[in-house]
CSV table of C-alpha atoms in Angstrom, one decimal:
chain,number,residue,atom,x,y,z
A,1,UNK,CA,65.2,-10.9,-21.2
A,2,UNK,CA,63.9,-9.3,-18.1
A,3,UNK,CA,64.3,-5.8,-19.7
A,4,UNK,CA,62.3,-7.0,-22.7
A,5,UNK,CA,59.4,-8.3,-20.6
A,6,UNK,CA,59.2,-5.0,-18.7
A,7,UNK,CA,59.0,-3.1,-21.9
A,8,UNK,CA,56.3,-5.4,-23.2
A,9,UNK,CA,54.2,-5.0,-20.2
A,10,UNK,CA,54.5,-1.3,-20.2
A,11,UNK,CA,53.3,-1.1,-23.8
A,12,UNK,CA,50.5,-3.5,-22.9
A,13,UNK,CA,49.4,-1.3,-20.0
A,14,UNK,CA,49.4,1.7,-22.2
A,15,UNK,CA,47.3,0.1,-24.9
A,16,UNK,CA,44.9,-1.2,-22.3
A,17,UNK,CA,44.5,2.3,-20.8
A,18,UNK,CA,43.8,3.9,-24.1
A,19,UNK,CA,41.3,1.1,-24.9
A,20,UNK,CA,39.6,1.5,-21.5
A,21,UNK,CA,39.0,5.2,-21.7
A,22,UNK,CA,35.9,5.0,-23.8
A,23,UNK,CA,34.0,2.5,-21.6
A,24,UNK,CA,35.1,4.3,-18.5
A,25,UNK,CA,33.6,7.6,-19.8
A,26,UNK,CA,30.5,5.6,-20.8
A,27,UNK,CA,30.1,4.2,-17.3
A,28,UNK,CA,30.3,7.7,-15.8
A,29,UNK,CA,27.8,8.9,-18.3
A,30,UNK,CA,25.4,6.0,-17.4
A,31,UNK,CA,25.9,6.7,-13.7
A,32,UNK,CA,25.2,10.4,-14.3
A,33,UNK,CA,22.0,9.6,-16.2
A,34,UNK,CA,20.9,7.2,-13.5
A,35,UNK,CA,21.4,9.8,-10.8
A,36,UNK,CA,19.4,12.3,-12.9
A,37,UNK,CA,16.6,9.9,-13.3
A,38,UNK,CA,16.5,9.1,-9.6
A,39,UNK,CA,16.7,12.7,-8.7
A,40,UNK,CA,13.7,13.4,-11.0
A,41,UNK,CA,11.7,10.7,-9.3
A,42,UNK,CA,12.6,12.1,-5.9
A,43,UNK,CA,11.5,15.6,-6.8
A,44,UNK,CA,8.2,14.3,-8.1
A,45,UNK,CA,7.9,12.3,-4.8
A,46,UNK,CA,8.5,15.5,-2.8
A,47,UNK,CA,5.7,17.4,-4.7
A,48,UNK,CA,3.3,14.5,-4.1
A,49,UNK,CA,4.3,14.3,-0.4
A,50,UNK,CA,3.5,18.0,0.2
A,51,UNK,CA,0.2,17.6,-1.7
A,52,UNK,CA,-0.7,14.5,0.4
A,53,UNK,CA,0.2,16.3,3.6
A,54,UNK,CA,-2.1,19.2,2.6
A,55,UNK,CA,-5.0,16.9,1.7
A,56,UNK,CA,-4.6,15.0,5.0
A,57,UNK,CA,-4.4,18.2,7.0
A,58,UNK,CA,-7.6,19.5,5.3
A,59,UNK,CA,-9.4,16.2,6.1
A,60,UNK,CA,-8.3,16.3,9.7
A,61,UNK,CA,-9.3,20.0,10.3
A,62,UNK,CA,-12.6,19.6,8.4
A,63,UNK,CA,-13.6,16.6,10.4
A,64,UNK,CA,-12.2,17.9,13.7
A,65,UNK,CA,-14.1,21.2,13.6
A,66,UNK,CA,-17.4,19.8,12.5
A,67,UNK,CA,-20.1,20.5,14.9
A,68,UNK,CA,-23.8,21.4,14.4
A,69,UNK,CA,-26.3,22.4,17.0
A,70,UNK,CA,-29.9,22.3,15.8
A,71,UNK,CA,-31.9,25.5,16.3
A,72,UNK,CA,-34.6,23.8,18.3
A,73,UNK,CA,-34.4,22.1,21.7
A,74,UNK,CA,-36.6,20.4,24.2
A,75,UNK,CA,-36.7,21.1,27.9
A,76,UNK,CA,-34.1,18.4,28.7
A,77,UNK,CA,-32.1,17.9,25.6
A,78,UNK,CA,-30.4,20.0,22.9
A,79,UNK,CA,-29.8,18.3,19.6
A,80,UNK,CA,-26.1,18.5,18.7
A,81,UNK,CA,-23.8,16.5,16.5
A,82,UNK,CA,-20.0,16.5,16.5
A,83,UNK,CA,-17.4,14.1,15.2
A,84,UNK,CA,-16.9,12.4,18.6
A,85,UNK,CA,-20.4,11.1,18.7
A,86,UNK,CA,-19.4,8.4,16.2
A,87,UNK,CA,-16.4,6.2,17.0
A,88,UNK,CA,-15.4,5.9,13.3
A,89,UNK,CA,-15.1,9.7,13.0
A,90,UNK,CA,-13.0,9.8,16.1
A,91,UNK,CA,-10.7,7.2,14.6
A,92,UNK,CA,-10.7,9.2,11.4
A,93,UNK,CA,-9.4,12.3,13.2
A,94,UNK,CA,-6.7,10.4,15.1
A,95,UNK,CA,-5.5,8.4,12.1
A,96,UNK,CA,-5.5,11.4,9.8
A,97,UNK,CA,-3.5,13.5,12.3
A,98,UNK,CA,-0.9,10.7,12.5
A,99,UNK,CA,-0.8,10.6,8.7
A,100,UNK,CA,-0.4,14.4,8.5
A,101,UNK,CA,2.4,14.4,11.1
A,102,UNK,CA,4.2,11.5,9.3
A,103,UNK,CA,4.0,13.2,5.9
A,104,UNK,CA,5.3,16.5,7.2
A,105,UNK,CA,8.2,14.8,9.1
A,106,UNK,CA,9.1,12.6,6.1
A,107,UNK,CA,9.8,15.7,3.9
A,108,UNK,CA,13.5,15.9,5.1
A,109,UNK,CA,14.0,12.3,4.1
A,110,UNK,CA,12.6,13.0,0.6
A,111,UNK,CA,15.0,16.0,0.4
A,112,UNK,CA,17.9,13.6,1.3
A,113,UNK,CA,16.8,11.4,-1.6
A,114,UNK,CA,17.0,14.4,-4.0
A,115,UNK,CA,20.5,15.4,-2.7
A,116,UNK,CA,21.9,11.9,-2.7
A,117,UNK,CA,19.9,10.2,-5.5
A,118,UNK,CA,21.9,6.9,-5.5
A,119,UNK,CA,21.3,6.1,-1.8
A,120,UNK,CA,18.8,3.3,-1.3
A,121,UNK,CA,18.4,3.3,2.6
A,122,UNK,CA,16.3,6.4,2.8
A,123,UNK,CA,14.1,5.2,-0.1
A,124,UNK,CA,13.5,1.8,1.6
A,125,UNK,CA,12.6,3.6,4.8
A,126,UNK,CA,10.2,5.9,3.0
A,127,UNK,CA,8.5,3.0,1.0
A,128,UNK,CA,8.0,1.0,4.3
A,129,UNK,CA,6.5,4.0,6.2
A,130,UNK,CA,4.5,5.1,3.2
A,131,UNK,CA,2.9,1.7,2.9
A,132,UNK,CA,1.9,1.7,6.6
A,133,UNK,CA,0.5,5.2,6.3
A,134,UNK,CA,-1.4,4.2,3.2
A,135,UNK,CA,-3.1,1.4,5.1
A,136,UNK,CA,-3.9,3.7,8.0
A,137,UNK,CA,-5.3,6.4,5.8
A,138,UNK,CA,-7.3,4.0,3.7
A,139,UNK,CA,-8.8,2.3,6.8
A,140,UNK,CA,-9.8,5.7,8.2
A,141,UNK,CA,-11.3,6.9,4.9
A,142,UNK,CA,-13.2,3.7,4.3
A,143,UNK,CA,-14.7,3.3,7.8
A,144,UNK,CA,-15.8,6.9,7.8
A,145,UNK,CA,-17.2,6.5,4.2
A,146,UNK,CA,-19.3,3.6,5.5
A,147,UNK,CA,-20.7,5.7,8.3
A,148,UNK,CA,-21.3,8.7,6.1
A,149,UNK,CA,-23.2,6.5,3.6
A,150,UNK,CA,-25.3,5.2,6.5
A,151,UNK,CA,-26.0,8.7,7.7
A,152,UNK,CA,-27.1,9.7,4.3
A,153,UNK,CA,-29.2,6.7,3.3
A,154,UNK,CA,-29.9,4.8,6.5
A,155,UNK,CA,-30.6,1.1,6.4
A,156,UNK,CA,-34.2,-0.2,6.5
A,157,UNK,CA,-33.2,-3.8,7.1
A,158,UNK,CA,-31.3,-3.0,10.3
A,159,UNK,CA,-33.8,-0.2,11.2
A,160,UNK,CA,-31.1,2.5,11.2
A,161,UNK,CA,-32.6,5.8,10.1
A,162,UNK,CA,-30.8,8.4,8.0
A,163,UNK,CA,-29.7,11.4,10.2
A,164,UNK,CA,-28.8,13.8,7.3
A,165,UNK,CA,-32.3,15.3,7.1
A,166,UNK,CA,-31.7,16.8,10.5
A,167,UNK,CA,-28.0,17.3,10.5
A,168,UNK,CA,-27.5,18.4,6.9
A,169,UNK,CA,-24.5,20.7,7.5
A,170,UNK,CA,-22.8,18.0,9.6
A,171,UNK,CA,-23.2,15.5,6.9
A,172,UNK,CA,-21.9,17.8,4.2
A,173,UNK,CA,-18.7,18.6,6.1
A,174,UNK,CA,-18.0,15.0,7.0
A,175,UNK,CA,-18.5,14.0,3.4
A,176,UNK,CA,-16.0,16.7,2.4
A,177,UNK,CA,-13.5,15.3,4.9
A,178,UNK,CA,-13.9,11.8,3.5
A,179,UNK,CA,-13.3,13.0,0.0
A,180,UNK,CA,-10.1,14.9,1.1
A,181,UNK,CA,-8.9,11.7,2.8
A,182,UNK,CA,-9.4,9.7,-0.4
A,183,UNK,CA,-7.4,12.3,-2.3
A,184,UNK,CA,-4.6,11.7,0.2
A,185,UNK,CA,-5.0,7.9,-0.4
A,186,UNK,CA,-4.6,8.3,-4.1
A,187,UNK,CA,-1.5,10.5,-3.7
A,188,UNK,CA,0.0,7.9,-1.3
A,189,UNK,CA,-0.5,5.1,-3.8
A,190,UNK,CA,1.4,7.2,-6.4
A,191,UNK,CA,4.2,7.8,-3.9
A,192,UNK,CA,4.6,4.1,-3.1
A,193,UNK,CA,4.7,3.2,-6.8
A,194,UNK,CA,7.1,6.0,-7.5
A,195,UNK,CA,9.4,4.9,-4.7
A,196,UNK,CA,9.5,1.5,-6.3
A,197,UNK,CA,10.4,3.0,-9.6
A,198,UNK,CA,13.2,4.9,-7.9
A,199,UNK,CA,14.6,1.8,-6.2
A,200,UNK,CA,15.0,-0.4,-9.3
A,201,UNK,CA,18.2,-0.6,-11.3
A,202,UNK,CA,18.0,1.6,-14.3
B,1,UNK,CA,58.7,-3.2,-37.0
B,2,UNK,CA,55.1,-4.2,-37.8
B,3,UNK,CA,55.8,-7.7,-36.7
B,4,UNK,CA,57.3,-6.5,-33.4
B,5,UNK,CA,54.3,-4.4,-32.7
B,6,UNK,CA,51.9,-7.2,-33.4
B,7,UNK,CA,53.8,-9.4,-30.9
B,8,UNK,CA,53.8,-6.7,-28.3
B,9,UNK,CA,50.1,-6.2,-28.5
B,10,UNK,CA,49.5,-10.0,-28.4
B,11,UNK,CA,51.5,-10.2,-25.2
B,12,UNK,CA,49.8,-7.2,-23.8
B,13,UNK,CA,46.4,-8.8,-24.5
B,14,UNK,CA,47.4,-12.0,-22.8
B,15,UNK,CA,48.6,-10.2,-19.7
B,16,UNK,CA,45.4,-8.2,-19.6
B,17,UNK,CA,43.3,-11.3,-19.8
B,18,UNK,CA,45.2,-13.0,-17.0
B,19,UNK,CA,44.9,-9.9,-14.9
B,20,UNK,CA,41.2,-9.5,-15.6
B,21,UNK,CA,40.4,-13.1,-14.6
B,22,UNK,CA,40.3,-12.4,-10.8
B,23,UNK,CA,37.9,-9.4,-10.9
B,24,UNK,CA,35.8,-11.2,-13.5
B,25,UNK,CA,35.4,-14.2,-11.2
B,26,UNK,CA,34.6,-11.7,-8.3
B,27,UNK,CA,31.9,-10.0,-10.4
B,28,UNK,CA,30.3,-13.4,-11.2
B,29,UNK,CA,30.4,-14.3,-7.6
B,30,UNK,CA,28.6,-11.0,-6.6
B,31,UNK,CA,26.1,-11.5,-9.3
B,32,UNK,CA,25.5,-15.1,-8.1
B,33,UNK,CA,25.0,-13.9,-4.5
B,34,UNK,CA,22.6,-11.2,-5.6
B,35,UNK,CA,20.6,-13.7,-7.7
B,36,UNK,CA,20.4,-16.0,-4.6
B,37,UNK,CA,19.3,-13.1,-2.4
B,38,UNK,CA,16.6,-12.1,-4.8
B,39,UNK,CA,15.5,-15.7,-5.3
B,40,UNK,CA,15.1,-16.0,-1.5
B,41,UNK,CA,13.0,-12.9,-1.4
B,42,UNK,CA,10.8,-14.2,-4.3
B,43,UNK,CA,10.2,-17.6,-2.6
B,44,UNK,CA,9.1,-15.8,0.6
B,45,UNK,CA,6.9,-13.6,-1.5
B,46,UNK,CA,5.3,-16.7,-3.1
B,47,UNK,CA,4.6,-18.2,0.4
B,48,UNK,CA,3.0,-14.9,1.6
B,49,UNK,CA,1.0,-14.6,-1.6
B,50,UNK,CA,-0.6,-18.1,-1.2
B,51,UNK,CA,-1.3,-17.4,2.5
B,52,UNK,CA,-2.9,-14.0,1.6
B,53,UNK,CA,-5.0,-15.7,-1.2
B,54,UNK,CA,-6.2,-18.3,1.4
B,55,UNK,CA,-7.1,-15.6,3.9
B,56,UNK,CA,-8.9,-13.5,1.3
B,57,UNK,CA,-10.8,-16.6,0.1
B,58,UNK,CA,-11.8,-17.5,3.6
B,59,UNK,CA,-13.1,-13.9,4.2
B,60,UNK,CA,-15.1,-13.9,1.0
B,61,UNK,CA,-16.7,-17.3,1.6
B,62,UNK,CA,-17.5,-16.6,5.3
B,63,UNK,CA,-19.1,-13.3,4.5
B,64,UNK,CA,-20.8,-14.5,1.3
B,65,UNK,CA,-22.5,-17.5,2.9
B,66,UNK,CA,-23.6,-15.7,6.1
B,67,UNK,CA,-27.4,-15.9,6.5
B,68,UNK,CA,-29.5,-16.1,9.5
B,69,UNK,CA,-33.2,-16.5,9.8
B,70,UNK,CA,-34.8,-15.9,13.2
B,71,UNK,CA,-36.9,-18.8,14.5
B,72,UNK,CA,-40.0,-16.5,15.1
B,73,UNK,CA,-42.0,-14.5,12.5
B,74,UNK,CA,-45.0,-12.3,12.3
B,75,UNK,CA,-47.9,-12.7,9.9
B,76,UNK,CA,-46.3,-10.5,7.3
B,77,UNK,CA,-42.6,-10.6,7.9
B,78,UNK,CA,-39.9,-13.1,8.6
B,79,UNK,CA,-36.8,-11.8,10.2
B,80,UNK,CA,-33.8,-12.6,8.2
B,81,UNK,CA,-30.3,-11.2,7.8
B,82,UNK,CA,-27.8,-11.8,5.0
B,83,UNK,CA,-24.8,-10.0,3.8
B,84,UNK,CA,-26.6,-8.1,1.0
B,85,UNK,CA,-28.8,-6.3,3.5
B,86,UNK,CA,-25.9,-4.0,4.2
B,87,UNK,CA,-24.1,-2.2,1.3
B,88,UNK,CA,-20.7,-2.3,3.1
B,89,UNK,CA,-20.9,-6.1,3.3
B,90,UNK,CA,-21.8,-6.3,-0.4
B,91,UNK,CA,-18.8,-4.2,-1.2
B,92,UNK,CA,-16.7,-6.5,1.1
B,93,UNK,CA,-17.7,-9.6,-0.8
B,94,UNK,CA,-17.1,-8.0,-4.2
B,95,UNK,CA,-13.7,-6.4,-3.2
B,96,UNK,CA,-12.5,-9.6,-1.5
B,97,UNK,CA,-13.4,-11.7,-4.5
B,98,UNK,CA,-11.4,-9.4,-6.7
B,99,UNK,CA,-8.5,-9.6,-4.3
B,100,UNK,CA,-8.6,-13.4,-4.2
B,101,UNK,CA,-8.8,-13.6,-8.0
B,102,UNK,CA,-5.8,-11.2,-8.3
B,103,UNK,CA,-3.7,-13.1,-5.7
B,104,UNK,CA,-4.3,-16.4,-7.4
B,105,UNK,CA,-3.6,-15.1,-10.9
B,106,UNK,CA,-0.4,-13.3,-9.7
B,107,UNK,CA,1.2,-16.6,-8.5
B,108,UNK,CA,2.7,-17.3,-12.0
B,109,UNK,CA,4.4,-13.9,-12.0
B,110,UNK,CA,5.8,-14.7,-8.6
B,111,UNK,CA,7.2,-18.0,-10.0
B,112,UNK,CA,8.7,-16.0,-12.9
B,113,UNK,CA,10.5,-13.9,-10.3
B,114,UNK,CA,11.9,-17.1,-8.7
B,115,UNK,CA,13.1,-18.5,-12.0
B,116,UNK,CA,14.6,-15.2,-13.3
B,117,UNK,CA,15.6,-13.4,-10.1
B,118,UNK,CA,17.4,-10.5,-11.8
B,119,UNK,CA,14.4,-9.4,-13.9
B,120,UNK,CA,12.9,-6.1,-12.6
B,121,UNK,CA,9.8,-5.8,-14.9
B,122,UNK,CA,7.7,-8.6,-13.2
B,123,UNK,CA,8.6,-7.2,-9.8
B,124,UNK,CA,7.5,-3.7,-10.7
B,125,UNK,CA,4.2,-5.1,-12.1
B,126,UNK,CA,3.7,-7.0,-8.9
B,127,UNK,CA,4.5,-4.1,-6.6
B,128,UNK,CA,2.1,-1.9,-8.5
B,129,UNK,CA,-0.8,-4.4,-8.5
B,130,UNK,CA,-0.1,-5.4,-4.9
B,131,UNK,CA,-0.4,-1.8,-3.7
B,132,UNK,CA,-3.7,-1.4,-5.5
B,133,UNK,CA,-5.0,-4.7,-4.0
B,134,UNK,CA,-3.8,-3.6,-0.6
B,135,UNK,CA,-5.9,-0.4,-0.8
B,136,UNK,CA,-8.9,-2.3,-2.0
B,137,UNK,CA,-8.6,-5.0,0.7
B,138,UNK,CA,-8.0,-2.4,3.4
B,139,UNK,CA,-11.0,-0.3,2.4
B,140,UNK,CA,-13.3,-3.4,2.3
B,141,UNK,CA,-12.0,-4.5,5.7
B,142,UNK,CA,-12.3,-1.1,7.4
B,143,UNK,CA,-15.8,-0.3,6.1
B,144,UNK,CA,-17.1,-3.6,7.2
B,145,UNK,CA,-15.3,-3.3,10.5
B,146,UNK,CA,-17.2,0.1,11.1
B,147,UNK,CA,-20.5,-1.6,10.3
B,148,UNK,CA,-19.7,-4.7,12.5
B,149,UNK,CA,-18.8,-2.4,15.4
B,150,UNK,CA,-22.1,-0.5,14.9
B,151,UNK,CA,-24.0,-3.8,14.8
B,152,UNK,CA,-22.4,-4.9,18.0
B,153,UNK,CA,-22.5,-1.6,20.0
B,154,UNK,CA,-25.1,0.6,18.3
B,155,UNK,CA,-24.9,4.4,18.6
B,156,UNK,CA,-27.1,6.2,21.0
B,157,UNK,CA,-26.3,9.7,19.6
B,158,UNK,CA,-27.5,8.7,16.1
B,159,UNK,CA,-30.3,6.5,17.6
B,160,UNK,CA,-29.0,3.4,15.8
B,161,UNK,CA,-29.7,0.3,17.8
B,162,UNK,CA,-27.3,-2.7,18.1
B,163,UNK,CA,-28.7,-5.7,16.1
B,164,UNK,CA,-26.4,-8.4,17.5
B,165,UNK,CA,-28.7,-9.3,20.3
B,166,UNK,CA,-31.2,-10.6,17.7
B,167,UNK,CA,-28.7,-11.7,15.0
B,168,UNK,CA,-25.9,-13.2,17.2
B,169,UNK,CA,-24.8,-15.8,14.7
B,170,UNK,CA,-24.8,-13.4,11.8
B,171,UNK,CA,-22.6,-11.0,13.8
B,172,UNK,CA,-20.1,-13.6,14.8
B,173,UNK,CA,-19.7,-14.8,11.3
B,174,UNK,CA,-19.2,-11.3,9.8
B,175,UNK,CA,-16.7,-10.5,12.6
B,176,UNK,CA,-14.8,-13.6,11.6
B,177,UNK,CA,-14.8,-12.5,7.9
B,178,UNK,CA,-13.5,-9.0,8.9
B,179,UNK,CA,-10.7,-10.6,11.0
B,180,UNK,CA,-9.7,-12.8,8.0
B,181,UNK,CA,-9.6,-9.8,5.8
B,182,UNK,CA,-7.3,-7.9,8.2
B,183,UNK,CA,-5.0,-10.9,8.1
B,184,UNK,CA,-4.9,-10.6,4.3
B,185,UNK,CA,-4.1,-6.9,4.7
B,186,UNK,CA,-1.2,-7.6,7.0
B,187,UNK,CA,0.2,-10.2,4.5
B,188,UNK,CA,-0.2,-7.7,1.6
B,189,UNK,CA,1.8,-5.1,3.5
B,190,UNK,CA,4.6,-7.6,4.0
B,191,UNK,CA,4.5,-8.5,0.3
B,192,UNK,CA,4.8,-4.8,-0.8
B,193,UNK,CA,7.8,-4.2,1.5
B,194,UNK,CA,9.4,-7.5,0.4
B,195,UNK,CA,9.0,-6.6,-3.2
B,196,UNK,CA,10.7,-3.2,-2.5
B,197,UNK,CA,13.6,-5.1,-0.8
B,198,UNK,CA,13.8,-7.4,-3.9
B,199,UNK,CA,14.0,-4.4,-6.2
B,200,UNK,CA,16.9,-2.6,-4.6
B,201,UNK,CA,20.5,-3.0,-5.7
B,202,UNK,CA,22.2,-5.3,-3.3
């Protein structure tokens, strides 16, 4: 009787194995497809990250090097405008340098996500830091945009006069920096959403 | 022979079934634990969402009802300040109303995430819209903060004078609205990160 049972179980095992082969292969296939999907998301993330770093760097450099000295001066005073005359522009330069630094330093993590597409820890770290950088970049861009708007248009109710008639070149360059920072904001939004897509179960 | 084979297979099936029971129970247990974890995340998300909606509503109402008329006037002019004198404050009111509306309307989706914790589609929708709302709220808060700072301190380089000596009550109320909007920004950051935690495989 014991010999009979052993035989039966052996046959049972074999039949189970042959039955199990197809789903096992299917699971490996699904796993492979998921890794491919996540790798594709990570490659796209890396491209966006490098573009955002470039935009942030351009914004920082443009704002940081802006300086205009008017060609006329009085006996006691020379008219000059640079970014550190306005606190919002100083904040802009500091915040955008931090964002540029973070985006460059996060490139290795993005490469880890390409090499090991099924790991979730680096993705979670990236989505957390990306969200914080998005907030920092947006606040820098928006506060500078408010000041640039005021410099262009002035405000009659508060009796603040537009300064762009005198400092035209200064205004054009700061506007350019603000536009570049909004490009970085848009790219960061895409990166956060893309990381969320990479995190979900496929 | 055919009868023998049939018997063998039947026994094989039974032994497979009895072997498979323990892992199956284990899988159900893991699934249950995962559903519990995701449900907890969703409940916390709902609490944060209602708090953020309250903060955004408070910011909107505070800014929108701010109006100050000075007790003295000249023959032709009465000194009055309200939020629509400054374009940044108008943007603040519009953006924060949109954010409040979105946060209130997204509560049902958050409840769906609690009821069906393993669904990913509503979570992805929420993380996408939350990120956009975060950007909108941050830009409104930052641009108004820049203007509030200017109203408090003025800027001698651009020859913009502080207006808070005259319009003290107006400045206090707008500062309060800006603080409330930054509270909403902080809660929205938590919500985006929490949604990312809810999306990942456990």
